Backbone as ProteinMPNN parsed JSONL, in Angstrom:
{"seq_chain_A": "MSFPIIHINGYPGVGKLTIAQKLVDLLSTFNGKLIHNHLHIDPVGAILPRPSSDYQPLRRTLRSVFFDALVKSHDTMASVIVFTDFQSNDALGRSVIAEYLDMAARRHCSFVPITIICSQEEKLRRLSSSEHPSRKTYRHGSGGTPTG", "coords_chain_A": {"N_chain_A": [[0.852, -1.188, 0.0], [0.523, 2.214, -0.805], [1.524, 5.531, 0.34], [-0.859, 8.001, 1.593], [-3.2, 10.052, -0.313], [-3.758, 13.392, 0.086], [-6.266, 15.712, 0.037], [-6.794, 19.005, -0.118], [-9.337, 21.171, 0.054], [-11.041, 24.171, -0.795], [-12.44, 27.507, -0.86], [-11.055, 30.139, -2.945], [-8.44, 31.969, -1.41], [-8.657, 31.103, 1.244], [-6.501, 29.949, 2.473], [-5.399, 27.552, 1.614], [-2.984, 26.857, 0.195], [-0.988, 27.817, 1.945], [-1.474, 26.232, 4.23], [-1.12, 23.694, 3.081], [1.607, 23.801, 2.347], [2.81, 23.949, 4.896], [1.936, 21.503, 5.915], [3.191, 19.675, 4.156], [5.83, 20.2, 4.871], [5.735, 19.232, 7.519], [5.327, 16.584, 6.918], [7.694, 15.709, 5.875], [9.343, 13.525, 6.503], [7.944, 11.524, 5.373], [8.286, 11.94, 2.76], [6.741, 14.091, 1.699], [4.834, 15.596, -0.874], [3.802, 18.398, -2.736], [1.127, 19.269, -4.76], [0.058, 21.884, -6.089], [-2.983, 23.463, -6.965], [-2.812, 25.407, -9.002], [-0.735, 24.593, -10.564], [-1.753, 22.96, -12.482], [-3.99, 24.332, -13.357], [-3.126, 26.812, -14.41], [-1.555, 26.233, -16.837], [-3.622, 25.292, -18.521], [-5.321, 27.512, -18.522], [-3.672, 29.282, -19.846], [-3.955, 28.511, -22.407], [-6.688, 28.287, -22.982], [-9.684, 30.221, -22.45], [-11.562, 30.358, -19.376], [-14.426, 30.264, -19.775], [-14.635, 28.738, -22.084], [-15.895, 25.932, -23.866], [-14.117, 23.913, -24.109], [-12.402, 24.071, -21.983], [-12.791, 22.708, -19.39], [-12.708, 19.95, -20.272], [-9.997, 19.857, -21.12], [-8.668, 20.355, -18.712], [-9.462, 18.043, -17.361], [-8.16, 16.12, -18.92], [-5.47, 16.769, -18.407], [-5.394, 16.324, -15.616], [-5.811, 13.582, -15.691], [-3.427, 12.678, -16.856], [-1.58, 13.405, -14.821], [-2.665, 11.885, -12.69], [-2.484, 9.258, -13.688], [0.308, 8.974, -13.741], [0.811, 9.094, -10.991], [-0.39, 6.743, -10.219], [0.922, 4.731, -11.7], [3.732, 5.052, -11.526], [6.315, 3.805, -9.646], [7.99, 5.427, -8.277], [6.488, 7.302, -6.977], [5.115, 6.129, -4.925], [6.144, 6.053, -2.327], [5.583, 8.461, -1.206], [3.715, 10.953, 0.478], [1.104, 12.552, -1.0], [0.02, 15.787, -1.45], [-2.644, 17.638, -2.408], [-3.895, 20.815, -3.459], [-7.008, 22.447, -3.963], [-10.045, 23.664, -5.493], [-13.125, 22.754, -5.382], [-16.554, 22.705, -5.888], [-19.755, 21.75, -4.476], [-21.23, 20.592, -6.725], [-22.332, 19.143, -9.858], [-20.023, 19.104, -11.532], [-17.911, 19.516, -9.655], [-18.281, 17.255, -7.981], [-17.763, 15.24, -9.846], [-15.064, 15.658, -10.38], [-13.945, 15.144, -7.849], [-14.604, 12.456, -7.746], [-12.781, 11.513, -9.635], [-10.376, 11.858, -8.231], [-10.853, 10.056, -6.102], [-10.992, 7.652, -7.535], [-8.366, 7.533, -8.542], [-6.923, 7.292, -6.117], [-7.912, 4.821, -5.255], [-6.918, 3.174, -7.303], [-4.23, 3.455, -6.728], [-4.143, 2.106, -4.424], [-4.391, 3.345, -1.915], [-5.148, 5.491, 0.88], [-7.586, 8.098, 0.727], [-7.652, 11.307, 1.779], [-9.796, 13.679, 2.524], [-9.894, 17.174, 3.049], [-11.533, 20.042, 4.035], [-11.214, 23.467, 3.899], [-12.199, 26.331, 5.635], [-12.927, 29.803, 6.217], [-13.604, 32.929, 7.869], [-15.474, 35.56, 6.246], [-14.318, 38.068, 6.585], [-11.637, 37.414, 7.216], [-10.926, 36.097, 4.876], [-11.093, 38.207, 2.974], [-9.082, 39.845, 4.025], [-6.867, 38.176, 3.655], [-6.854, 37.855, 0.843], [-6.3, 40.441, 0.014], [-3.82, 40.861, 1.011], [-0.253, 41.25, 0.752], [0.976, 38.884, 1.044], [-0.548, 36.934, -0.121], [-0.701, 34.229, -2.428], [-1.508, 34.914, -5.055], [-0.392, 37.31, -5.513], [2.244, 36.914, -5.831], [5.242, 35.848, -7.534], [6.216, 32.842, -9.208], [8.708, 30.339, -9.171], [9.746, 28.324, -11.824], [9.165, 24.871, -11.652], [9.133, 24.779, -8.92], [7.205, 23.597, -7.388], [5.098, 25.107, -6.491], [6.158, 26.938, -4.787], [6.669, 30.214, -3.772], [8.737, 32.819, -5.201], [9.32, 35.083, -3.811]], "CA_chain_A": [[0.0, 0.0, 0.0], [1.291, 3.459, -0.878], [1.111, 6.582, 1.264], [-2.149, 8.582, 1.198], [-3.451, 11.277, -1.064], [-4.464, 14.376, 0.912], [-6.911, 16.687, -0.847], [-7.211, 20.197, 0.631], [-10.312, 21.867, -0.776], [-11.601, 25.372, -0.198], [-12.57, 28.686, -1.715], [-9.831, 30.941, -3.087], [-8.132, 32.903, -0.34], [-8.858, 30.597, 2.605], [-5.235, 29.498, 3.047], [-5.073, 26.175, 1.211], [-1.568, 26.705, -0.141], [-0.214, 28.01, 3.177], [-1.658, 25.029, 5.047], [-0.495, 22.571, 2.37], [3.066, 23.93, 2.472], [3.161, 23.569, 6.275], [1.687, 20.069, 6.028], [4.27, 18.989, 3.439], [7.005, 20.312, 5.745], [5.546, 18.295, 8.627], [5.367, 15.22, 6.378], [8.948, 15.524, 5.133], [9.86, 12.168, 6.715], [7.166, 10.665, 4.486], [8.525, 12.463, 1.411], [5.555, 14.85, 1.303], [4.912, 16.338, -2.135], [2.686, 19.315, -2.931], [0.657, 19.561, -6.114], [-0.796, 23.065, -5.95], [-3.951, 23.452, -8.062], [-2.448, 26.276, -10.128], [0.23, 23.912, -11.431], [-2.481, 22.429, -13.642], [-4.962, 25.321, -13.846], [-2.47, 27.864, -15.187], [-1.267, 25.855, -18.233], [-4.879, 25.235, -19.28], [-5.761, 28.896, -18.671], [-2.818, 29.955, -20.83], [-4.396, 28.077, -23.733], [-8.131, 28.478, -23.164], [-10.39, 30.985, -21.416], [-12.418, 29.493, -18.552], [-15.769, 30.01, -20.321], [-14.579, 27.864, -23.255], [-16.424, 24.578, -23.675], [-12.974, 22.995, -24.119], [-11.574, 24.306, -20.793], [-12.884, 21.603, -18.423], [-12.138, 18.71, -20.825], [-8.535, 19.911, -21.102], [-8.27, 20.16, -17.305], [-9.657, 16.62, -17.065], [-7.073, 15.398, -19.589], [-4.237, 17.018, -17.663], [-5.512, 15.571, -14.356], [-5.647, 12.17, -16.023], [-1.985, 12.441, -17.037], [-0.986, 13.444, -13.477], [-3.153, 10.773, -11.885], [-1.888, 8.026, -14.211], [1.697, 8.921, -13.256], [0.767, 8.775, -9.564], [-0.798, 5.347, -10.096], [1.828, 3.795, -12.373], [5.148, 5.224, -11.207], [6.726, 3.345, -8.316], [8.711, 6.534, -7.64], [5.557, 8.146, -6.217], [4.413, 5.353, -3.899], [6.699, 6.321, -0.999], [5.351, 9.881, -0.93], [2.385, 11.486, 0.761], [0.822, 13.563, -2.014], [-0.926, 16.784, -0.949], [-3.23, 18.476, -3.455], [-4.812, 21.902, -3.124], [-8.046, 22.45, -4.99], [-11.313, 24.326, -5.199], [-14.237, 22.059, -6.02], [-17.809, 22.963, -5.194], [-20.656, 20.609, -4.386], [-22.125, 20.538, -7.878], [-22.018, 17.976, -10.695], [-18.624, 19.164, -11.952], [-17.062, 19.29, -8.485], [-18.393, 15.857, -7.562], [-17.093, 14.376, -10.828], [-13.616, 15.81, -10.176], [-13.611, 14.391, -6.636], [-14.66, 11.036, -8.129], [-11.502, 11.205, -10.289], [-9.394, 11.709, -7.149], [-11.15, 8.806, -5.406], [-10.593, 6.566, -8.427], [-6.902, 7.49, -8.556], [-6.477, 6.742, -4.834], [-8.238, 3.389, -5.268], [-5.959, 2.507, -8.188], [-2.937, 3.48, -6.02], [-4.313, 1.306, -3.206], [-4.044, 4.201, -0.782], [-6.237, 6.268, 1.471], [-7.878, 9.444, 0.244], [-7.968, 12.1, 2.965], [-10.325, 14.988, 2.123], [-9.914, 18.236, 4.055], [-12.141, 21.267, 3.529], [-10.777, 24.628, 4.668], [-13.104, 27.482, 5.605], [-12.548, 30.925, 7.081], [-14.608, 33.99, 7.855], [-15.412, 36.483, 5.112], [-13.353, 39.12, 6.923], [-10.291, 36.857, 7.08], [-10.704, 35.836, 3.449], [-10.804, 39.495, 2.339], [-7.766, 40.265, 4.497], [-5.862, 37.323, 3.005], [-6.808, 38.137, -0.596], [-5.709, 41.759, -0.232], [-2.476, 40.871, 1.595], [0.882, 41.011, -0.149], [1.403, 37.504, 1.261], [-1.379, 35.995, -0.869], [0.024, 33.695, -3.588], [-1.863, 35.567, -6.323], [0.425, 38.522, -5.617], [3.651, 36.515, -5.877], [5.684, 35.145, -8.731], [6.66, 31.496, -8.891], [9.865, 29.798, -9.865], [9.402, 27.111, -12.558], [9.634, 23.653, -11.013], [9.249, 24.966, -7.473], [6.134, 22.923, -6.684], [4.188, 26.081, -5.909], [6.859, 27.771, -3.821], [6.888, 31.553, -4.325], [10.115, 33.303, -5.242], [9.537, 36.195, -2.875]], "C_chain_A": [[0.892, 1.244, 0.0], [0.754, 4.463, 0.144], [-0.13, 7.3, 0.732], [-2.052, 9.791, 0.271], [-4.244, 12.185, -0.127], [-4.974, 15.466, -0.018], [-7.433, 17.839, 0.004], [-8.063, 21.059, -0.288], [-10.809, 23.116, -0.046], [-11.653, 26.506, -1.198], [-11.224, 29.388, -1.866], [-9.668, 31.876, -1.884], [-8.287, 32.381, 1.07], [-7.583, 30.06, 3.24], [-4.824, 28.091, 2.681], [-3.579, 25.979, 0.973], [-0.693, 26.846, 1.103], [-0.276, 26.763, 4.047], [-0.968, 23.839, 4.393], [1.023, 22.621, 2.483], [3.532, 23.525, 3.867], [3.003, 22.063, 6.466], [2.794, 19.264, 5.349], [5.565, 19.059, 4.256], [6.916, 19.31, 6.901], [5.673, 16.842, 8.176], [6.664, 14.917, 5.644], [9.54, 14.131, 5.338], [9.105, 11.14, 5.881], [7.242, 11.157, 3.046], [7.291, 13.202, 0.883], [5.788, 15.662, 0.039], [3.638, 17.156, -2.303], [2.39, 19.471, -4.41], [-0.402, 20.65, -5.968], [-1.712, 23.151, -7.173], [-3.558, 24.34, -9.238], [-1.369, 25.67, -11.02], [-0.458, 23.247, -12.615], [-3.568, 23.365, -14.148], [-4.288, 26.31, -14.794], [-2.098, 27.444, -16.606], [-2.529, 25.795, -19.097], [-5.385, 26.65, -19.535], [-4.924, 29.691, -19.656], [-3.258, 29.637, -22.254], [-5.845, 28.468, -23.996], [-8.713, 29.384, -22.085], [-11.328, 30.055, -20.64], [-13.82, 29.275, -19.123], [-15.784, 29.049, -21.517], [-15.142, 26.481, -22.927], [-15.306, 23.537, -23.671], [-12.124, 23.091, -22.849], [-11.604, 23.122, -19.828], [-12.391, 20.274, -19.009], [-10.606, 18.704, -20.847], [-8.011, 19.755, -19.676], [-8.384, 18.693, -16.922], [-8.536, 15.783, -17.681], [-5.766, 15.561, -18.826], [-4.251, 16.286, -16.317], [-5.272, 14.093, -14.599], [-4.178, 11.805, -16.202], [-1.291, 12.412, -15.673], [-1.376, 12.199, -12.682], [-2.583, 9.446, -12.372], [-0.443, 7.882, -13.749], [1.733, 8.552, -11.774], [0.385, 7.322, -9.321], [0.297, 4.406, -10.588], [3.281, 3.896, -11.942], [5.449, 4.781, -9.778], [7.463, 4.444, -7.558], [7.798, 7.416, -6.795], [4.958, 7.434, -5.014], [4.905, 5.628, -2.476], [6.565, 7.796, -0.626], [3.902, 10.116, -0.531], [2.185, 12.618, -0.237], [-0.263, 14.485, -1.473], [-1.36, 17.659, -2.118], [-3.952, 19.649, -2.813], [-5.805, 21.996, -4.273], [-9.2, 23.339, -4.542], [-12.377, 23.625, -6.023], [-15.488, 22.33, -5.203], [-18.68, 21.714, -5.241], [-21.707, 20.695, -5.484], [-21.68, 19.355, -8.731], [-20.55, 17.96, -11.114], [-17.695, 18.858, -10.778], [-17.089, 17.845, -8.019], [-17.699, 14.924, -8.548], [-15.573, 14.475, -10.692], [-13.183, 15.033, -8.933], [-13.668, 12.895, -6.918], [-13.375, 10.614, -8.842], [-10.405, 11.011, -9.246], [-9.601, 10.377, -6.42], [-10.729, 7.599, -6.234], [-9.075, 6.416, -8.447], [-6.376, 6.885, -7.258], [-6.762, 5.243, -4.767], [-7.252, 2.623, -6.146], [-4.56, 2.481, -7.579], [-2.955, 2.585, -4.785], [-3.88, 2.112, -1.982], [-5.29, 4.918, -0.272], [-6.36, 7.61, 0.768], [-8.355, 10.232, 1.456], [-8.464, 13.475, 2.521], [-10.346, 15.959, 3.304], [-10.536, 19.464, 3.397], [-11.779, 22.404, 4.474], [-11.825, 25.733, 4.519], [-12.503, 28.59, 6.462], [-13.646, 31.977, 6.969], [-14.421, 34.874, 6.623], [-14.374, 37.576, 5.36], [-11.918, 38.627, 6.729], [-9.961, 36.593, 5.614], [-10.356, 37.137, 2.722], [-9.433, 40.018, 2.755], [-6.67, 39.483, 3.776], [-5.728, 37.67, 1.526], [-6.16, 39.483, -0.898], [-4.279, 41.867, 0.295], [-1.4, 40.637, 0.546], [1.403, 39.592, 0.008], [0.587, 36.504, 0.45], [-0.646, 35.537, -2.122], [-0.306, 34.372, -4.913], [-1.037, 36.824, -6.55], [1.915, 38.203, -5.7], [3.967, 35.895, -7.226], [6.27, 33.81, -8.302], [7.826, 31.094, -9.767], [9.431, 28.5, -10.537], [9.982, 25.898, -11.831], [9.709, 23.734, -9.503], [8.151, 24.254, -6.695], [5.18, 23.875, -5.999], [4.834, 26.963, -4.861], [7.126, 29.14, -4.426], [8.361, 31.949, -4.28], [10.346, 34.431, -4.259], [8.297, 36.693, -2.251]], "O_chain_A": [[1.889, 1.307, 0.72], [-0.313, 4.275, 0.729], [-0.423, 7.215, -0.46], [-1.012, 10.428, 0.106], [-5.286, 11.785, 0.394], [-4.205, 16.068, -0.768], [-8.394, 17.677, 0.756], [-7.577, 21.605, -1.279], [-10.974, 23.108, 1.174], [-11.001, 26.472, -2.241], [-10.35, 29.248, -1.01], [-10.629, 32.485, -1.412], [-8.073, 33.132, 2.022], [-7.579, 29.744, 4.429], [-3.99, 27.491, 3.359], [-2.982, 25.038, 1.494], [0.244, 26.071, 1.29], [0.748, 26.293, 4.543], [-0.302, 23.059, 5.074], [1.66, 21.589, 2.694], [4.539, 22.831, 4.006], [3.839, 21.422, 7.104], [3.279, 18.28, 5.908], [6.311, 18.082, 4.321], [7.89, 18.629, 7.222], [6.076, 15.975, 8.953], [6.726, 13.963, 4.869], [10.18, 13.604, 4.428], [9.573, 10.015, 5.703], [6.386, 10.841, 2.22], [6.852, 12.964, -0.243], [6.811, 16.331, -0.102], [2.536, 16.671, -2.046], [3.278, 19.766, -5.21], [-1.583, 20.377, -5.754], [-1.26, 22.935, -8.298], [-3.94, 24.049, -10.371], [-1.115, 26.175, -12.114], [0.176, 22.995, -13.639], [-4.029, 23.202, -15.278], [-4.822, 26.61, -15.862], [-2.305, 28.234, -17.527], [-2.51, 26.195, -20.261], [-5.829, 26.959, -20.641], [-5.403, 30.664, -20.239], [-2.975, 30.388, -23.187], [-6.189, 28.921, -25.087], [-8.288, 29.326, -20.931], [-11.829, 29.075, -21.193], [-14.363, 28.181, -18.967], [-16.856, 28.595, -21.918], [-14.897, 25.934, -21.852], [-15.529, 22.395, -23.268], [-11.22, 22.278, -22.655], [-10.552, 22.585, -19.482], [-11.711, 19.528, -18.305], [-9.987, 17.665, -20.619], [-7.001, 19.083, -19.464], [-7.512, 18.156, -16.239], [-8.024, 14.857, -17.052], [-5.037, 14.59, -18.625], [-3.245, 15.698, -15.919], [-4.606, 13.427, -13.806], [-3.736, 10.747, -15.752], [-0.507, 11.505, -15.395], [-0.526, 11.544, -12.079], [-2.231, 8.593, -11.557], [-0.013, 6.782, -13.401], [2.593, 7.78, -11.348], [0.794, 6.733, -8.321], [0.567, 3.387, -9.952], [3.998, 2.897, -11.993], [4.897, 5.324, -8.821], [7.551, 4.398, -6.331], [8.283, 8.198, -5.978], [4.348, 8.08, -4.162], [4.15, 5.451, -1.52], [7.343, 8.313, 0.175], [2.981, 9.552, -1.123], [3.001, 13.537, -0.312], [-1.337, 14.027, -1.083], [-0.54, 18.336, -2.738], [-4.554, 19.505, -1.749], [-5.484, 21.667, -5.415], [-9.31, 23.709, -3.373], [-12.512, 23.875, -7.221], [-15.483, 22.202, -3.979], [-18.381, 20.753, -5.95], [-22.9, 20.847, -5.22], [-20.746, 18.642, -8.362], [-19.902, 16.915, -11.056], [-16.792, 18.03, -10.9], [-16.048, 17.272, -7.7], [-17.108, 13.924, -8.14], [-14.87, 13.48, -10.87], [-12.166, 14.34, -8.96], [-12.859, 12.139, -6.382], [-12.923, 9.481, -8.676], [-9.593, 10.095, -9.368], [-8.639, 9.656, -6.153], [-10.175, 6.637, -5.702], [-8.558, 5.301, -8.377], [-5.473, 6.049, -7.293], [-5.934, 4.479, -4.271], [-6.8, 1.541, -5.771], [-3.778, 1.579, -7.88], [-1.916, 2.334, -4.175], [-3.119, 1.64, -1.138], [-6.335, 4.936, -0.923], [-5.38, 8.177, 0.285], [-9.347, 9.868, 2.088], [-7.661, 14.343, 2.179], [-10.762, 15.609, 4.408], [-10.107, 19.877, 2.319], [-12.002, 22.323, 5.682], [-12.278, 26.028, 3.413], [-11.667, 28.333, 7.328], [-14.501, 31.915, 6.085], [-13.339, 34.922, 6.038], [-13.639, 37.961, 4.45], [-11.086, 39.328, 6.154], [-8.839, 36.841, 5.17], [-9.414, 37.162, 1.931], [-8.703, 40.572, 1.933], [-5.67, 40.055, 3.341], [-4.614, 37.77, 1.01], [-5.54, 39.651, -1.947], [-3.602, 42.865, 0.046], [-1.613, 39.915, -0.428], [2.197, 39.137, -0.816], [0.979, 35.343, 0.338], [-0.033, 36.352, -2.812], [0.537, 34.402, -5.809], [-0.992, 37.345, -7.665], [2.752, 39.104, -5.648], [3.073, 35.473, -7.961], [6.758, 33.662, -7.181], [7.913, 31.46, -10.939], [8.811, 27.655, -9.892], [11.149, 25.901, -11.441], [10.287, 22.854, -8.864], [8.152, 24.293, -5.465], [4.52, 23.502, -5.029], [4.14, 27.663, -4.124], [7.747, 29.232, -5.485], [9.125, 31.477, -3.438], [11.494, 34.704, -3.909], [8.341, 37.624, -1.447]]}, "name": "protein", "num_of_chains": 1, "seq": "MSFPIIHINGYPGVGKLTIAQKLVDLLSTFNGKLIHNHLHIDPVGAILPRPSSDYQPLRRTLRSVFFDALVKSHDTMASVIVFTDFQSNDALGRSVIAEYLDMAARRHCSFVPITIICSQEEKLRRLSSSEHPSRKTYRHGSGGTPTG"}
């Protein structure tokens, strides 16, 4: 059995990336790896606008490539994988979560869902803060680690 998949879900600005980075640090003895949602959202967004009917199918294709690698590569089995994400409780969100559950089942590992919430005031404070990831630049290959 491989180490678990941890899925941190929540609205933009609630602190998913901050929490995931701390969690990966805490899980370093288990080779914790972070797959920040913008690592697969941004390439799709660079090609297609979100309203495009091709946007979600391309995201699904990219997730499939990532998930297949996590299932098939023995190099990933000794790592706790931490995903950040924003999926709502609608048909699309439930279908995406079903993809995560399927991938975890194929990896023969636990799927640990975590939903992060915060107050509206805190969310607005975080989104307007210079510390929010949307206000930082990222180094290629950094796994979602900001450059400054």
